[in-house]
C-alpha cells in the first residue's frame, strides 16, 4: 500500500521560489520512479519533472532551467525546487510514483504511467 503526501505549496509573487516535498509510505522506494505533475482547472494533468531510480531526471520544457527535482531513497521522498516562478506555474501540484522501467525513460512525464498519487498541493504565483 503506497501513500504519498505533498507539502510546501503556497502563494508567491512572480520571480519567487518554492520547494515542494513528496513523502512516500512504501517499502521499496529505491525501485520506483517519482514524478511531479500539475493541473489547472479545465486542463489535463501535465508532467513537470521526474527522477528515476538511477537518478536520471526529465523536465518539461516549461520547467527546464528553473526547476530541480531530486530524491532521497533513505527518506523515501522527492523534492521539487521551483525558481523564477511565473503566473503560468499556478496549479495544483501532484506527486506520483511508478515502477521504474530501467533504461526506458520516454514515459517519465506521462501521467498515465503512474499508479499512485498524492492529494496535491496548491501553488499560486501572482
Short mmCIF file of N, CA and C in Angstrom, two decimals, residues 7-71:
data_model
loop_
_atom_site.label_atom_id
_atom_site.label_comp_id
_atom_site.label_asym_id
_atom_site.label_seq_id
_atom_site.Cartn_x
_atom_site.Cartn_y
_atom_site.Cartn_z
N UNK A 7 3.81 18.52 0.29
CA UNK A 7 3.79 19.71 1.13
C UNK A 7 4.66 20.79 0.48
N UNK A 8 4.50 22.02 0.96
CA UNK A 8 5.36 23.10 0.51
C UNK A 8 4.72 24.09 -0.44
N UNK A 9 3.47 23.84 -0.83
CA UNK A 9 2.81 24.78 -1.71
C UNK A 9 2.50 26.09 -1.00
N UNK A 10 2.08 27.09 -1.78
CA UNK A 10 1.75 28.37 -1.19
C UNK A 10 1.58 29.43 -2.26
N UNK A 11 1.51 30.67 -1.82
CA UNK A 11 1.37 31.81 -2.73
C UNK A 11 2.64 32.64 -2.72
N UNK A 12 3.16 32.93 -3.90
CA UNK A 12 4.39 33.71 -4.02
C UNK A 12 4.24 34.71 -5.16
N UNK A 13 4.99 35.78 -5.12
CA UNK A 13 5.00 36.72 -6.24
C UNK A 13 5.82 36.15 -7.39
N UNK A 14 5.57 36.64 -8.58
CA UNK A 14 6.36 36.23 -9.74
C UNK A 14 7.85 36.46 -9.47
N UNK A 15 8.65 35.48 -9.85
CA UNK A 15 10.08 35.55 -9.58
C UNK A 15 10.49 34.84 -8.31
N UNK A 16 9.52 34.46 -7.51
CA UNK A 16 9.82 33.80 -6.25
C UNK A 16 10.11 32.32 -6.40
N UNK A 17 10.35 31.65 -5.28
CA UNK A 17 10.70 30.24 -5.27
C UNK A 17 9.85 29.48 -4.26
N UNK A 18 9.66 28.21 -4.54
CA UNK A 18 9.01 27.31 -3.61
C UNK A 18 9.69 25.95 -3.67
N UNK A 19 9.65 25.24 -2.56
CA UNK A 19 10.20 23.90 -2.50
C UNK A 19 9.08 22.95 -2.11
N UNK A 20 8.73 22.06 -3.02
CA UNK A 20 7.71 21.06 -2.75
C UNK A 20 8.39 19.76 -2.33
N UNK A 21 7.77 19.08 -1.38
CA UNK A 21 8.30 17.81 -0.90
C UNK A 21 7.21 16.75 -0.99
N UNK A 22 7.60 15.58 -1.45
CA UNK A 22 6.70 14.43 -1.50
C UNK A 22 7.28 13.35 -0.61
N UNK A 23 6.50 12.92 0.37
CA UNK A 23 6.93 11.84 1.25
C UNK A 23 6.10 10.59 0.96
N UNK A 24 6.80 9.50 0.76
CA UNK A 24 6.13 8.26 0.38
C UNK A 24 6.17 7.24 1.51
N UNK A 25 5.05 6.61 1.72
CA UNK A 25 4.98 5.47 2.62
C UNK A 25 5.00 4.23 1.75
N UNK A 26 6.17 3.61 1.65
CA UNK A 26 6.35 2.50 0.73
C UNK A 26 7.54 1.69 1.20
N UNK A 27 7.51 0.40 0.96
CA UNK A 27 8.59 -0.46 1.43
C UNK A 27 9.85 -0.34 0.61
N UNK A 28 9.71 -0.14 -0.70
CA UNK A 28 10.87 -0.20 -1.59
C UNK A 28 10.96 1.06 -2.42
N UNK A 29 11.27 2.19 -1.80
CA UNK A 29 11.35 3.47 -2.51
C UNK A 29 12.42 3.46 -3.59
N UNK A 30 13.45 2.67 -3.42
CA UNK A 30 14.55 2.69 -4.37
C UNK A 30 14.17 2.11 -5.72
N UNK A 31 13.03 1.43 -5.83
CA UNK A 31 12.65 0.78 -7.07
C UNK A 31 11.57 1.51 -7.82
N UNK A 32 11.22 2.70 -7.37
CA UNK A 32 10.15 3.44 -8.03
C UNK A 32 10.64 4.76 -8.55
N UNK A 33 10.03 5.15 -9.66
CA UNK A 33 10.25 6.47 -10.21
C UNK A 33 9.31 7.44 -9.49
N UNK A 34 9.79 8.65 -9.24
CA UNK A 34 8.96 9.66 -8.59
C UNK A 34 8.83 10.85 -9.54
N UNK A 35 7.59 11.25 -9.78
CA UNK A 35 7.35 12.33 -10.73
C UNK A 35 6.49 13.43 -10.13
N UNK A 36 6.62 14.59 -10.69
CA UNK A 36 5.81 15.75 -10.29
C UNK A 36 4.97 16.20 -11.48
N UNK A 37 3.73 16.44 -11.19
CA UNK A 37 2.78 16.83 -12.22
C UNK A 37 1.97 18.02 -11.71
N UNK A 38 1.30 18.70 -12.62
CA UNK A 38 0.44 19.80 -12.20
C UNK A 38 -0.82 19.84 -13.04
N UNK A 39 -1.82 20.43 -12.44
CA UNK A 39 -3.11 20.51 -13.13
C UNK A 39 -3.81 21.79 -12.73
N UNK A 40 -4.29 22.49 -13.75
CA UNK A 40 -5.08 23.70 -13.54
C UNK A 40 -6.53 23.41 -13.91
N UNK A 41 -7.47 24.18 -13.40
CA UNK A 41 -8.89 23.95 -13.73
C UNK A 41 -9.12 23.96 -15.24
N UNK A 42 -9.79 22.93 -15.73
CA UNK A 42 -10.11 22.85 -17.14
C UNK A 42 -8.99 22.32 -18.01
N UNK A 43 -7.87 21.98 -17.40
CA UNK A 43 -6.73 21.47 -18.17
C UNK A 43 -6.38 20.06 -17.73
N UNK A 44 -5.70 19.33 -18.59
CA UNK A 44 -5.25 17.99 -18.24
C UNK A 44 -4.01 18.06 -17.36
N UNK A 45 -3.83 16.98 -16.61
CA UNK A 45 -2.63 16.89 -15.78
C UNK A 45 -1.41 16.76 -16.69
N UNK A 46 -0.37 17.53 -16.38
CA UNK A 46 0.82 17.51 -17.22
C UNK A 46 2.07 17.25 -16.38
N UNK A 47 3.02 16.57 -16.98
CA UNK A 47 4.26 16.28 -16.31
C UNK A 47 5.14 17.51 -16.20
N UNK A 48 5.78 17.66 -15.06
CA UNK A 48 6.67 18.79 -14.81
C UNK A 48 8.12 18.31 -14.72
N UNK A 49 8.35 17.32 -13.88
CA UNK A 49 9.70 16.79 -13.68
C UNK A 49 9.59 15.40 -13.06
N UNK A 50 10.60 14.58 -13.31
CA UNK A 50 10.61 13.24 -12.74
C UNK A 50 12.04 12.81 -12.50
N UNK A 51 12.20 11.94 -11.51
CA UNK A 51 13.52 11.40 -11.22
C UNK A 51 13.39 9.89 -11.09
N UNK A 52 14.20 9.16 -11.85
CA UNK A 52 14.12 7.71 -11.87
C UNK A 52 15.03 7.11 -10.79
N UNK A 53 15.00 5.80 -10.69
CA UNK A 53 15.75 5.12 -9.64
C UNK A 53 17.26 5.30 -9.77
N UNK A 54 17.74 5.52 -11.01
CA UNK A 54 19.19 5.69 -11.21
C UNK A 54 19.61 7.15 -11.09
N UNK A 55 18.67 8.01 -10.68
CA UNK A 55 18.98 9.42 -10.52
C UNK A 55 18.79 10.26 -11.76
N UNK A 56 18.50 9.62 -12.89
CA UNK A 56 18.28 10.39 -14.11
C UNK A 56 16.99 11.19 -13.99
N UNK A 57 16.98 12.34 -14.61
CA UNK A 57 15.84 13.25 -14.48
C UNK A 57 15.30 13.65 -15.85
N UNK A 58 14.06 14.04 -15.85
CA UNK A 58 13.41 14.57 -17.04
C UNK A 58 12.61 15.80 -16.64
N UNK A 59 12.63 16.81 -17.50
CA UNK A 59 11.91 18.04 -17.24
C UNK A 59 11.04 18.43 -18.43
N UNK A 60 9.90 18.97 -18.12
CA UNK A 60 9.11 19.59 -19.17
C UNK A 60 9.85 20.83 -19.67
N UNK A 61 9.61 21.22 -20.90
CA UNK A 61 10.28 22.41 -21.45
C UNK A 61 10.03 23.62 -20.57
N UNK A 62 8.83 23.71 -20.01
CA UNK A 62 8.47 24.87 -19.19
C UNK A 62 9.23 24.90 -17.87
N UNK A 63 9.74 23.75 -17.45
CA UNK A 63 10.44 23.65 -16.17
C UNK A 63 11.96 23.67 -16.32
N UNK A 64 12.42 23.34 -17.50
CA UNK A 64 13.86 23.24 -17.74
C UNK A 64 14.56 24.55 -17.40
N UNK A 65 15.61 24.44 -16.60
CA UNK A 65 16.38 25.62 -16.23
C UNK A 65 15.85 26.39 -15.04
N UNK A 66 14.62 26.08 -14.62
CA UNK A 66 14.04 26.78 -13.46
C UNK A 66 13.77 25.85 -12.29
N UNK A 67 13.41 24.60 -12.60
CA UNK A 67 13.04 23.64 -11.56
C UNK A 67 14.13 22.58 -11.43
N UNK A 68 14.29 22.06 -10.22
CA UNK A 68 15.23 20.99 -9.96
C UNK A 68 14.51 19.90 -9.16
N UNK A 69 14.55 18.68 -9.67
CA UNK A 69 13.92 17.56 -8.99
C UNK A 69 15.01 16.66 -8.40
N UNK A 70 14.76 16.13 -7.24
CA UNK A 70 15.70 15.23 -6.59
C UNK A 70 14.94 14.20 -5.77
N UNK A 71 15.67 13.21 -5.29
CA UNK A 71 15.06 12.18 -4.47
C UNK A 71 16.03 11.76 -3.37
#
